[in-house]
Coordinates of C-alpha atoms (C1' of nucleotides) in Angstrom, one line a residue:
Chain L
M182 CA 70.5 -133.2 -128.6
Q183 CA 72.1 -132.7 -125.2
S184 CA 74.2 -135.8 -125.0
T185 CA 77.9 -135.3 -125.8
T186 CA 78.5 -139.0 -126.3
S187 CA 76.6 -139.5 -129.5
R188 CA 79.4 -138.8 -131.9
S189 CA 82.5 -139.8 -129.8
R190 CA 84.4 -136.5 -130.5
R191 CA 84.4 -133.3 -132.5
E192 CA 80.7 -132.3 -132.5
R193 CA 81.3 -129.1 -134.4
P194 CA 82.2 -129.5 -138.1
A195 CA 85.8 -130.6 -137.6
K196 CA 87.3 -127.6 -135.7
P197 CA 88.7 -125.4 -138.5
A198 CA 92.4 -124.6 -138.3
L199 CA 93.3 -121.2 -136.8
S200 CA 94.1 -118.3 -139.1
R201 CA 94.3 -114.6 -138.7
A202 CA 91.3 -114.1 -141.0
G203 CA 89.3 -116.7 -139.2
I204 CA 90.0 -115.1 -135.8
I205 CA 89.0 -111.6 -137.1
A206 CA 85.8 -113.0 -138.7
T207 CA 84.9 -114.6 -135.4
A208 CA 85.7 -111.3 -133.7
V209 CA 83.3 -109.4 -136.0
A210 CA 80.6 -112.0 -135.4
V211 CA 80.9 -111.8 -131.6
M212 CA 80.9 -108.0 -131.9
R213 CA 77.7 -107.9 -133.9
A214 CA 76.0 -110.3 -131.6
E215 CA 77.2 -109.0 -128.2
G216 CA 79.2 -105.8 -128.6
L217 CA 82.9 -105.1 -128.8
E218 CA 83.3 -105.4 -125.0
H219 CA 82.9 -109.1 -125.4
V220 CA 85.6 -109.3 -128.1
T221 CA 88.3 -110.4 -125.7
M222 CA 91.2 -112.8 -126.3
R223 CA 89.8 -115.2 -123.8
R224 CA 86.3 -115.1 -125.2
L225 CA 87.5 -115.5 -128.8
A226 CA 89.7 -118.4 -127.8
A227 CA 86.7 -120.1 -126.2
E228 CA 84.7 -119.5 -129.3
L229 CA 87.4 -121.0 -131.4
D230 CA 87.7 -123.9 -129.0
T231 CA 91.2 -123.3 -127.9
G232 CA 93.2 -121.5 -125.2
P233 CA 93.9 -117.8 -125.2
A234 CA 97.6 -118.3 -125.8
S235 CA 97.0 -119.7 -129.2
L236 CA 95.8 -116.4 -130.5
Y237 CA 99.1 -114.7 -129.8
V238 CA 100.5 -116.6 -132.8
Y239 CA 98.4 -114.4 -135.1
L240 CA 97.9 -111.1 -133.1
R241 CA 100.4 -109.2 -131.0
N242 CA 97.8 -108.0 -128.6
T243 CA 94.2 -106.9 -128.1
A244 CA 94.8 -103.5 -129.7
E245 CA 95.9 -105.2 -132.9
L246 CA 92.7 -107.3 -132.8
H247 CA 90.5 -104.3 -132.4
A248 CA 92.4 -102.4 -135.2
A249 CA 91.7 -105.2 -137.6
V250 CA 88.0 -105.3 -136.7
L251 CA 87.9 -101.5 -137.2
D252 CA 89.2 -101.7 -140.8
E253 CA 86.7 -104.4 -141.5
L254 CA 83.9 -102.2 -140.4
L255 CA 85.1 -99.2 -142.4
G256 CA 84.3 -101.2 -145.5
F257 CA 80.7 -100.1 -144.9
V258 CA 81.3 -96.3 -145.0
G259 CA 79.3 -94.8 -147.9
L260 CA 81.8 -93.7 -150.4
V261 CA 79.4 -93.3 -153.3
P262 CA 80.2 -90.0 -155.2
D263 CA 76.7 -88.6 -155.7
R264 CA 77.6 -85.9 -158.3
S265 CA 74.3 -84.1 -157.8
A266 CA 75.1 -82.9 -154.3
Q267 CA 77.4 -80.0 -153.3
W268 CA 80.9 -81.2 -152.4
A269 CA 80.5 -79.9 -148.8
D270 CA 77.2 -81.7 -148.4
T271 CA 78.9 -84.9 -149.6
I272 CA 81.6 -84.5 -147.1
V273 CA 79.2 -84.0 -144.3
R274 CA 77.2 -87.1 -145.3
M275 CA 80.4 -89.2 -145.7
L276 CA 81.6 -88.2 -142.2
W277 CA 78.2 -88.8 -140.8
S278 CA 78.2 -92.3 -142.3
Y279 CA 81.6 -92.9 -140.8
N280 CA 80.4 -91.5 -137.5
G281 CA 77.3 -93.7 -137.5
I282 CA 79.4 -96.9 -137.9
L283 CA 81.7 -96.0 -135.0
S284 CA 78.9 -94.8 -132.8
G285 CA 77.5 -98.3 -132.6
H286 CA 80.8 -99.5 -131.3
P287 CA 82.6 -96.7 -129.3
G288 CA 85.4 -99.1 -128.5
L289 CA 86.3 -99.0 -132.2
A290 CA 86.2 -95.2 -132.1
R291 CA 88.7 -95.3 -129.3
S292 CA 90.8 -97.7 -131.3
A293 CA 90.7 -95.3 -134.3
L294 CA 91.8 -92.4 -132.1
V295 CA 94.7 -94.3 -130.6
T296 CA 96.2 -96.7 -133.1
R297 CA 96.8 -94.7 -136.3
P298 CA 94.7 -96.8 -138.6
A299 CA 96.4 -97.7 -141.8
G300 CA 94.2 -100.4 -143.3
P301 CA 92.9 -100.3 -146.9
N302 CA 89.4 -99.2 -146.0
Y303 CA 90.7 -96.4 -143.9
L304 CA 92.9 -95.2 -146.7
A305 CA 90.0 -95.3 -149.1
L306 CA 88.1 -93.0 -146.8
V307 CA 91.0 -90.6 -146.6
E308 CA 91.3 -90.7 -150.4
G309 CA 87.7 -90.0 -150.8
L310 CA 87.8 -87.0 -148.5
L311 CA 90.9 -85.6 -150.2
T312 CA 89.3 -85.9 -153.6
L313 CA 86.3 -83.9 -152.4
L314 CA 88.4 -81.3 -150.7
R315 CA 90.2 -80.8 -154.0
E316 CA 87.0 -80.6 -155.8
G317 CA 85.9 -77.9 -153.4
G318 CA 89.0 -75.8 -154.3
I319 CA 90.8 -76.2 -150.9
P320 CA 94.5 -75.8 -151.5
D321 CA 96.4 -79.0 -151.2
A322 CA 98.5 -78.0 -148.3
Q323 CA 95.4 -77.1 -146.3
S324 CA 93.7 -80.4 -147.2
A325 CA 96.7 -82.3 -146.1
W326 CA 96.5 -81.0 -142.6
G327 CA 92.7 -80.6 -142.7
V328 CA 91.7 -84.2 -143.5
D329 CA 93.2 -85.2 -140.2
I330 CA 91.0 -83.0 -138.1
L331 CA 87.8 -83.9 -140.1
L332 CA 88.3 -87.5 -139.2
L333 CA 89.5 -86.7 -135.7
F334 CA 86.3 -84.8 -135.2
A335 CA 84.0 -87.5 -136.5
T336 CA 85.8 -90.1 -134.5
S337 CA 85.7 -88.2 -131.2
I338 CA 82.0 -87.4 -131.6
A339 CA 81.4 -91.1 -132.1
L340 CA 83.4 -92.0 -129.0
E341 CA 81.6 -89.4 -127.0
H342 CA 78.0 -90.1 -128.1
G343 CA 78.5 -93.9 -128.6
T344 CA 79.8 -94.4 -125.1
R345 CA 77.2 -92.2 -123.5
R346 CA 74.5 -94.2 -125.3
Q347 CA 75.6 -97.5 -123.9
V348 CA 76.6 -96.3 -120.4
M349 CA 73.7 -96.2 -117.9
D350 CA 74.8 -93.1 -116.0
A351 CA 75.0 -90.9 -119.1
D352 CA 71.7 -89.2 -118.4
E353 CA 72.8 -88.3 -115.0
D354 CA 76.0 -86.7 -116.3
E355 CA 73.9 -84.7 -118.8
E356 CA 71.6 -83.5 -116.1
A357 CA 74.5 -82.6 -113.8
L358 CA 75.9 -80.4 -116.6
E359 CA 72.5 -78.8 -117.4
H360 CA 72.1 -78.2 -113.7
A361 CA 75.5 -76.6 -113.4
I362 CA 74.9 -74.4 -116.4
H363 CA 71.5 -73.2 -115.1
Q364 CA 73.1 -72.7 -111.7
A365 CA 75.7 -70.5 -113.1
T366 CA 75.1 -67.0 -111.9
T367 CA 76.4 -63.7 -113.2
S368 CA 79.0 -63.6 -110.4
N369 CA 80.1 -67.2 -110.9
Y370 CA 80.4 -67.7 -114.6
P371 CA 78.8 -64.7 -116.2
T372 CA 79.3 -65.7 -119.9
I373 CA 78.0 -69.2 -119.3
A374 CA 75.0 -67.7 -117.5
A375 CA 74.4 -65.3 -120.5
L376 CA 74.5 -68.1 -123.1
G377 CA 72.6 -70.5 -120.9
G378 CA 70.7 -73.3 -122.6
D379 CA 72.0 -72.4 -126.1
L380 CA 75.3 -74.2 -125.0
L381 CA 73.4 -77.5 -125.2
S382 CA 70.8 -76.7 -127.9
G383 CA 70.3 -78.5 -131.2
T384 CA 70.1 -82.1 -132.3
P385 CA 73.3 -84.1 -132.6
E386 CA 72.9 -84.1 -136.4
A387 CA 72.4 -80.3 -136.6
R388 CA 75.5 -79.7 -134.4
F389 CA 77.5 -82.3 -136.4
G390 CA 76.7 -80.6 -139.7
W391 CA 77.5 -77.1 -138.4
H392 CA 80.8 -78.3 -136.9
V393 CA 81.9 -79.9 -140.2
R394 CA 81.0 -76.8 -142.1
V395 CA 83.0 -74.8 -139.5
L396 CA 86.0 -77.0 -140.3
L397 CA 85.6 -76.8 -144.0
N398 CA 85.2 -73.0 -144.0
G399 CA 88.1 -72.6 -141.6
M400 CA 90.4 -74.8 -143.6
A401 CA 89.6 -73.0 -146.8
M402 CA 90.7 -69.7 -145.5
T403 CA 93.4 -70.4 -143.0
P404 CA 96.9 -70.4 -144.6
R405 CA 99.3 -73.0 -143.4
P406 CA 102.3 -71.8 -141.5
P407 CA 105.7 -72.4 -143.1
L408 CA 107.3 -75.7 -141.9
E409 CA 109.8 -74.5 -139.4
S410 CA 112.5 -76.3 -137.4
E411 CA 111.4 -79.1 -135.0
H412 CA 112.1 -76.9 -132.0
E413 CA 109.5 -74.2 -132.7
G414 CA 107.1 -73.7 -129.8
L415 CA 103.8 -71.9 -129.6
G416 CA 105.5 -68.6 -128.5
R417 CA 104.4 -66.7 -131.6
S418 CA 102.4 -67.8 -134.5
Chain F
M28 CA 112.2 -101.2 -88.1
Q29 CA 110.9 -104.4 -89.7
S30 CA 109.2 -105.8 -86.6
T31 CA 105.4 -105.3 -86.5
T32 CA 105.2 -106.1 -82.8
S33 CA 107.0 -102.9 -81.6
R34 CA 103.9 -100.8 -81.2
S35 CA 101.2 -103.4 -80.8
R36 CA 98.9 -102.1 -83.5
R37 CA 98.4 -99.2 -85.9
E38 CA 101.9 -98.4 -87.2
R39 CA 100.7 -95.7 -89.5
P40 CA 99.5 -92.5 -87.9
A41 CA 96.1 -93.8 -86.7
K42 CA 94.5 -94.7 -90.1
P43 CA 92.4 -91.7 -90.9
A44 CA 88.7 -92.1 -91.4
L45 CA 87.5 -92.5 -95.0
S46 CA 86.1 -89.5 -96.9
R47 CA 85.4 -88.7 -100.5
A48 CA 88.0 -85.9 -100.4
G49 CA 90.6 -88.2 -98.9
I50 CA 90.0 -90.9 -101.4
I51 CA 90.4 -88.4 -104.3
A52 CA 93.5 -87.0 -102.8
T53 CA 95.0 -90.5 -102.5
A54 CA 93.9 -91.1 -106.1
V55 CA 95.7 -88.0 -107.3
A56 CA 98.8 -89.0 -105.4
V57 CA 98.9 -92.5 -106.9
M58 CA 98.3 -91.0 -110.3
R59 CA 101.2 -88.6 -110.0
A60 CA 103.5 -91.4 -108.7
E61 CA 102.5 -94.2 -111.0
G62 CA 100.0 -93.1 -113.6
L63 CA 96.3 -93.3 -113.9
E64 CA 96.3 -96.9 -114.8
H65 CA 97.2 -97.7 -111.3
V66 CA 94.3 -95.7 -109.9
T67 CA 91.9 -98.6 -109.4
M68 CA 89.4 -99.3 -106.8
R69 CA 91.4 -102.2 -105.4
R70 CA 94.7 -100.3 -105.4
L71 CA 93.2 -97.3 -103.7
A72 CA 91.5 -99.5 -101.1
A73 CA 94.9 -101.2 -100.4
E74 CA 96.5 -97.7 -100.1
L75 CA 93.8 -96.6 -97.6
D76 CA 94.2 -99.8 -95.7
T77 CA 90.7 -101.2 -96.3
G78 CA 88.8 -103.4 -98.7
P79 CA 87.6 -102.3 -102.2
A80 CA 83.9 -102.5 -101.1
S81 CA 84.4 -99.6 -98.7
L82 CA 85.0 -97.1 -101.5
Y83 CA 81.6 -97.7 -102.9
V84 CA 80.1 -95.8 -100.0
Y85 CA 81.6 -92.6 -101.5
L86 CA 81.9 -93.3 -105.3
R87 CA 79.4 -95.0 -107.6
N88 CA 82.0 -96.5 -109.7
T89 CA 85.5 -96.1 -111.3
A90 CA 84.2 -93.6 -113.9
E91 CA 83.1 -91.2 -111.1
L92 CA 86.5 -91.5 -109.5
H93 CA 88.3 -90.6 -112.7
A94 CA 85.9 -87.7 -113.3
A95 CA 86.7 -86.3 -109.8
V96 CA 90.5 -86.7 -110.5
L97 CA 90.0 -84.9 -113.8
D98 CA 88.4 -81.8 -112.4
E99 CA 91.2 -81.7 -109.7
L100 CA 93.8 -81.6 -112.5
L101 CA 92.0 -78.9 -114.5
G102 CA 92.7 -76.5 -111.6
F103 CA 96.2 -76.3 -113.2
V104 CA 95.1 -75.0 -116.7
G105 CA 96.6 -71.6 -117.2
L106 CA 93.6 -69.2 -117.2
V107 CA 95.7 -66.0 -116.8
P108 CA 94.3 -63.3 -119.1
D109 CA 97.5 -61.8 -120.7
R110 CA 96.0 -58.7 -122.1
S111 CA 99.0 -58.1 -124.3
A112 CA 98.4 -61.0 -126.6
Q113 CA 95.9 -61.4 -129.4
W114 CA 92.7 -63.1 -128.3
A115 CA 93.3 -65.9 -130.8
D116 CA 96.8 -66.5 -129.5
T117 CA 95.5 -66.6 -126.0
I118 CA 92.9 -69.2 -126.9
V119 CA 95.6 -71.3 -128.6
R120 CA 97.8 -71.1 -125.6
M121 CA 94.9 -71.9 -123.2
L122 CA 93.9 -75.0 -125.1
W123 CA 97.5 -76.0 -125.4
S124 CA 97.8 -75.8 -121.7
Y125 CA 94.7 -77.9 -121.2
N126 CA 96.0 -80.3 -123.8
G127 CA 99.3 -80.6 -122.1
I128 CA 97.7 -81.6 -118.8
L129 CA 95.6 -84.3 -120.4
S130 CA 98.4 -85.6 -122.6
G131 CA 100.2 -86.7 -119.5
H132 CA 97.3 -88.8 -118.4
P133 CA 95.4 -90.0 -121.5
G134 CA 93.0 -91.9 -119.4
L135 CA 91.7 -88.6 -118.1
A136 CA 91.3 -87.3 -121.7
R137 CA 89.2 -90.4 -122.3
S138 CA 87.2 -89.5 -119.2
A139 CA 86.7 -86.0 -120.4
L140 CA 85.4 -87.2 -123.7
V141 CA 83.0 -89.6 -122.2
T142 CA 81.5 -88.3 -119.0
R143 CA 80.4 -84.7 -119.7
P144 CA 82.5 -83.0 -117.1
A145 CA 80.6 -80.5 -115.0
G146 CA 83.1 -79.7 -112.2
P147 CA 84.0 -76.2 -111.1
N148 CA 87.4 -76.2 -112.9
Y149 CA 85.9 -77.4 -116.1
L150 CA 83.3 -74.7 -116.0
A151 CA 86.0 -72.1 -115.3
L152 CA 87.7 -73.2 -118.5
V153 CA 84.6 -72.9 -120.5
E154 CA 83.9 -69.5 -119.1
G155 CA 87.4 -68.4 -119.9
L156 CA 87.1 -69.5 -123.5
L157 CA 83.6 -68.0 -124.0
T158 CA 85.0 -64.7 -122.7
L159 CA 87.8 -64.7 -125.2
L160 CA 85.5 -65.7 -128.1
R161 CA 83.3 -62.7 -127.2
E162 CA 86.2 -60.5 -127.1
G163 CA 87.2 -61.7 -130.6
G164 CA 83.8 -60.6 -131.9
I165 CA 82.4 -64.1 -132.5
P166 CA 78.6 -64.0 -132.4
D167 CA 77.2 -65.6 -129.2
A168 CA 75.2 -68.3 -131.0
Q169 CA 78.4 -69.4 -132.8
S170 CA 80.5 -69.4 -129.6
A171 CA 77.8 -71.4 -127.8
W172 CA 78.2 -74.3 -130.3
G173 CA 81.9 -73.6 -131.0
V174 CA 83.3 -73.8 -127.5
D175 CA 82.3 -77.4 -127.5
I176 CA 84.4 -78.3 -130.6
L177 CA 87.4 -76.4 -129.3
L178 CA 87.5 -78.5 -126.2
L179 CA 86.6 -81.6 -128.0
F180 CA 89.5 -81.0 -130.3
A181 CA 92.0 -80.4 -127.6
T182 CA 90.8 -83.4 -125.6
S183 CA 91.0 -85.8 -128.6
I184 CA 94.5 -84.7 -129.5
A185 CA 95.5 -85.3 -125.9
L186 CA 94.0 -88.8 -126.0
E187 CA 95.6 -89.5 -129.3
H188 CA 99.1 -88.3 -128.6
G189 CA 99.1 -89.2 -124.9
T190 CA 98.2 -92.8 -125.5
R191 CA 100.6 -93.1 -128.3
R192 CA 103.4 -91.7 -126.1
Q193 CA 102.9 -94.3 -123.4
V194 CA 102.1 -97.3 -125.6
M195 CA 105.1 -99.2 -126.9
D196 CA 103.8 -100.1 -130.3
A197 CA 103.0 -96.5 -131.2
D198 CA 106.1 -96.1 -133.4
E199 CA 105.3 -99.2 -135.3
D200 CA 101.8 -97.9 -136.0
E201 CA 103.3 -94.6 -137.2
E202 CA 105.7 -96.5 -139.5
A203 CA 102.9 -98.6 -140.8
L204 CA 100.9 -95.5 -141.8
E205 CA 104.0 -93.8 -143.3
H206 CA 104.7 -97.0 -145.3
A207 CA 101.1 -97.2 -146.5
I208 CA 101.2 -93.6 -147.6
H209 CA 104.4 -93.9 -149.5
Q210 CA 103.2 -97.2 -151.0
A211 CA 100.1 -95.5 -152.3
T212 CA 100.3 -95.4 -156.1
T213 CA 98.5 -93.3 -158.6
S214 CA 96.2 -96.2 -159.3
N215 CA 95.5 -97.1 -155.7
Y216 CA 95.0 -93.8 -153.9
P217 CA 95.9 -91.1 -156.4
T218 CA 95.3 -88.1 -154.1
I219 CA 97.1 -89.6 -151.1
A220 CA 100.0 -90.3 -153.5
A221 CA 100.0 -86.7 -154.7
L222 CA 100.0 -85.2 -151.2
G223 CA 102.4 -87.8 -149.9
G224 CA 104.5 -86.8 -146.9
D225 CA 102.8 -83.5 -146.4
L226 CA 99.9 -85.5 -144.8
L227 CA 102.2 -86.2 -141.8
S228 CA 104.3 -83.0 -141.9
G229 CA 104.8 -80.5 -139.1
T230 CA 105.3 -80.6 -135.4
P231 CA 102.5 -81.4 -133.1
E232 CA 102.5 -77.8 -131.9
A233 CA 102.4 -76.4 -135.3
R234 CA 99.5 -78.6 -136.4
F235 CA 97.7 -77.9 -133.1
G236 CA 98.0 -74.2 -133.6
W237 CA 96.8 -74.3 -137.2
H238 CA 93.9 -76.5 -136.3
V239 CA 92.7 -74.2 -133.6
R240 CA 92.9 -71.3 -136.0
V241 CA 90.9 -73.2 -138.5
L242 CA 88.3 -73.7 -135.9
L243 CA 88.3 -70.0 -134.8
N244 CA 88.1 -68.7 -138.4
G245 CA 85.5 -71.3 -139.3
M246 CA 83.2 -70.5 -136.4
A247 CA 83.5 -66.8 -137.0
M248 CA 82.2 -67.1 -140.5
T249 CA 79.8 -70.0 -140.4
P250 CA 76.2 -69.0 -139.5
R251 CA 74.2 -71.2 -137.2
P252 CA 71.3 -73.1 -138.8
P253 CA 67.9 -72.2 -137.3
L254 CA 66.9 -74.6 -134.5
E255 CA 64.5 -76.9 -136.2
S256 CA 62.3 -79.8 -135.0
E257 CA 64.0 -82.7 -133.3
H258 CA 63.3 -85.0 -136.3
E259 CA 65.4 -83.1 -138.8
G260 CA 68.0 -85.2 -140.5
L261 CA 71.0 -84.4 -142.7
G262 CA 69.0 -84.7 -145.9
R263 CA 69.6 -81.1 -146.9
S264 CA 71.4 -78.3 -145.0
Chain D
dA90 C1' 106.1 -123.3 -136.7
dC91 C1' 102.1 -123.8 -134.4
dC92 C1' 99.4 -124.9 -130.5
dT93 C1' 98.3 -125.5 -125.7
dG94 C1' 97.2 -125.8 -120.3
dA95 C1' 98.3 -123.6 -116.6
dA96 C1' 99.8 -119.9 -114.2
dC97 C1' 100.7 -115.0 -112.9
dA98 C1' 99.0 -110.8 -111.7
dC99 C1' 95.5 -108.4 -111.8
dC100 C1' 90.4 -106.1 -112.6
dG101 C1' 85.1 -104.0 -111.0
dT102 C1' 81.3 -104.8 -108.4
dT103 C1' 78.0 -107.1 -105.2
dC104 C1' 76.5 -109.4 -101.1
dA105 C1' 75.8 -110.7 -96.4
dA106 C1' 77.4 -109.8 -92.2
dG107 C1' 79.2 -106.9 -88.9
dT108 C1' 79.7 -102.3 -86.0
Chain K
dA272 C1' 75.2 -95.2 -91.7
dC273 C1' 79.4 -96.9 -92.5
dC274 C1' 82.6 -100.5 -93.1
dT275 C1' 84.3 -105.0 -94.4
dG276 C1' 85.9 -110.0 -96.1
dA277 C1' 85.0 -112.9 -99.3
dA278 C1' 83.2 -114.1 -103.4
dC279 C1' 81.6 -113.8 -108.4
dA280 C1' 82.9 -113.3 -112.8
dC281 C1' 85.9 -111.9 -115.4
dC282 C1' 90.6 -109.7 -117.8
dG283 C1' 95.7 -109.7 -120.8
dT284 C1' 99.8 -111.9 -121.3
dT285 C1' 103.7 -115.2 -120.6
dC286 C1' 105.9 -119.5 -120.1
dA287 C1' 107.3 -124.2 -120.5
dA288 C1' 106.0 -128.0 -122.7
dG289 C1' 104.2 -130.5 -126.3
dT290 C1' 103.3 -131.7 -131.6

DNA sequence: ACCTGAACACCGTTCAAGT
DNA sequence: ACCTGAACACCGTTCAAGT
């Protein structure tokens, strides 16, 4: 089993030709097995039995690779309608599902934040959210701007929690903040001192649910400003 | 001027001793001159005329370095009260200032998202926001959970826009999404097709302002759920 | 067109040894 | 304690040359 001379050449089943789809499939496999941090051009090239330069025929750069992996993963977001539930509950659950998928791979959350996803599965998610917002009676103009922040929120939380889960020093950071908050005196930071532990209270799920409801309530009742010229600043609202 | 023999040794003013503060000051200088991506352990070591290993006496790792730089920068967030403005306008402006600082250095935004900042300048920002929320009549329990999402939002937007500004392919991503949206047919993605261009309308400032107002309105009217046991899921709200 | 080896220009972090 | 050179184990991307 260890000898490499037994079959003269090509031990593996005849080294399949390269293709974008094949590269991405390999990327997903490596990610599931070892995490996104191992999904590098060099590593993938080694996996596909070639040099890193070969991959640049199919992908412009690493960002494009990660974006492709992301859309692949988004195929697993639960988009089932569930007519029995309240529309708001359904949105919370849908975003929680999206969040859960990204939490496992915070590098993908980072990718989603940075590269303007435009893959079919991402669009399906946007479509699903817009449908539910309409069903909930949110005016279209408000949904159009609101869907963005719903996804931004779920993505950021995934990046935040996901990274902390896989970085070792995360607990120390958490403790440092807790310490700082409990250290806050009335003269230092009076309001932080007054609110104290409540700033960090609640489970991630509970906070997530409340935050999404805040967004939904807010976007239902906040009228859109008129679209003004490009040069408008924040001087007055 | 080019000869190195003219003063036997130490050309620079007597190579100052290493210190955490000195390292961070150098880091800020390099960042201002060349961007955060050049603030690496190796580069800083070279700048300080030593080897990379020396820095590990003062900093656990690169993340700690970036966190220290971040708090340094947050000293420039405009925290001036401005009693004449509405409290909500003041919050928008404060977050916009915070956002602007991070937008210039998206790596710092990423750091803020990932490392639970706990430096004095970050706490001052939280304190300032909490004070304004109180002034606006938001119940304390809602402020306590709400301040988090206000900062999360401003940070994510900075990461999103800041990265896109400095990455070359950003325009292509934007175009790809625009194309996908205009491609959406009634059979594909009916609601996306219906909303069309309004999904991407508005200036960044206008969207930012509206989004913050959504958050403020939402957090004013969304009651906090009771703090339940740790094992509560999202099954029902 | 597609594929490749080799090179360029870097990284973070650790270790053993020095002062 | 503080500091260091050298090493380990990697990166992304480009280039010139091959098929």
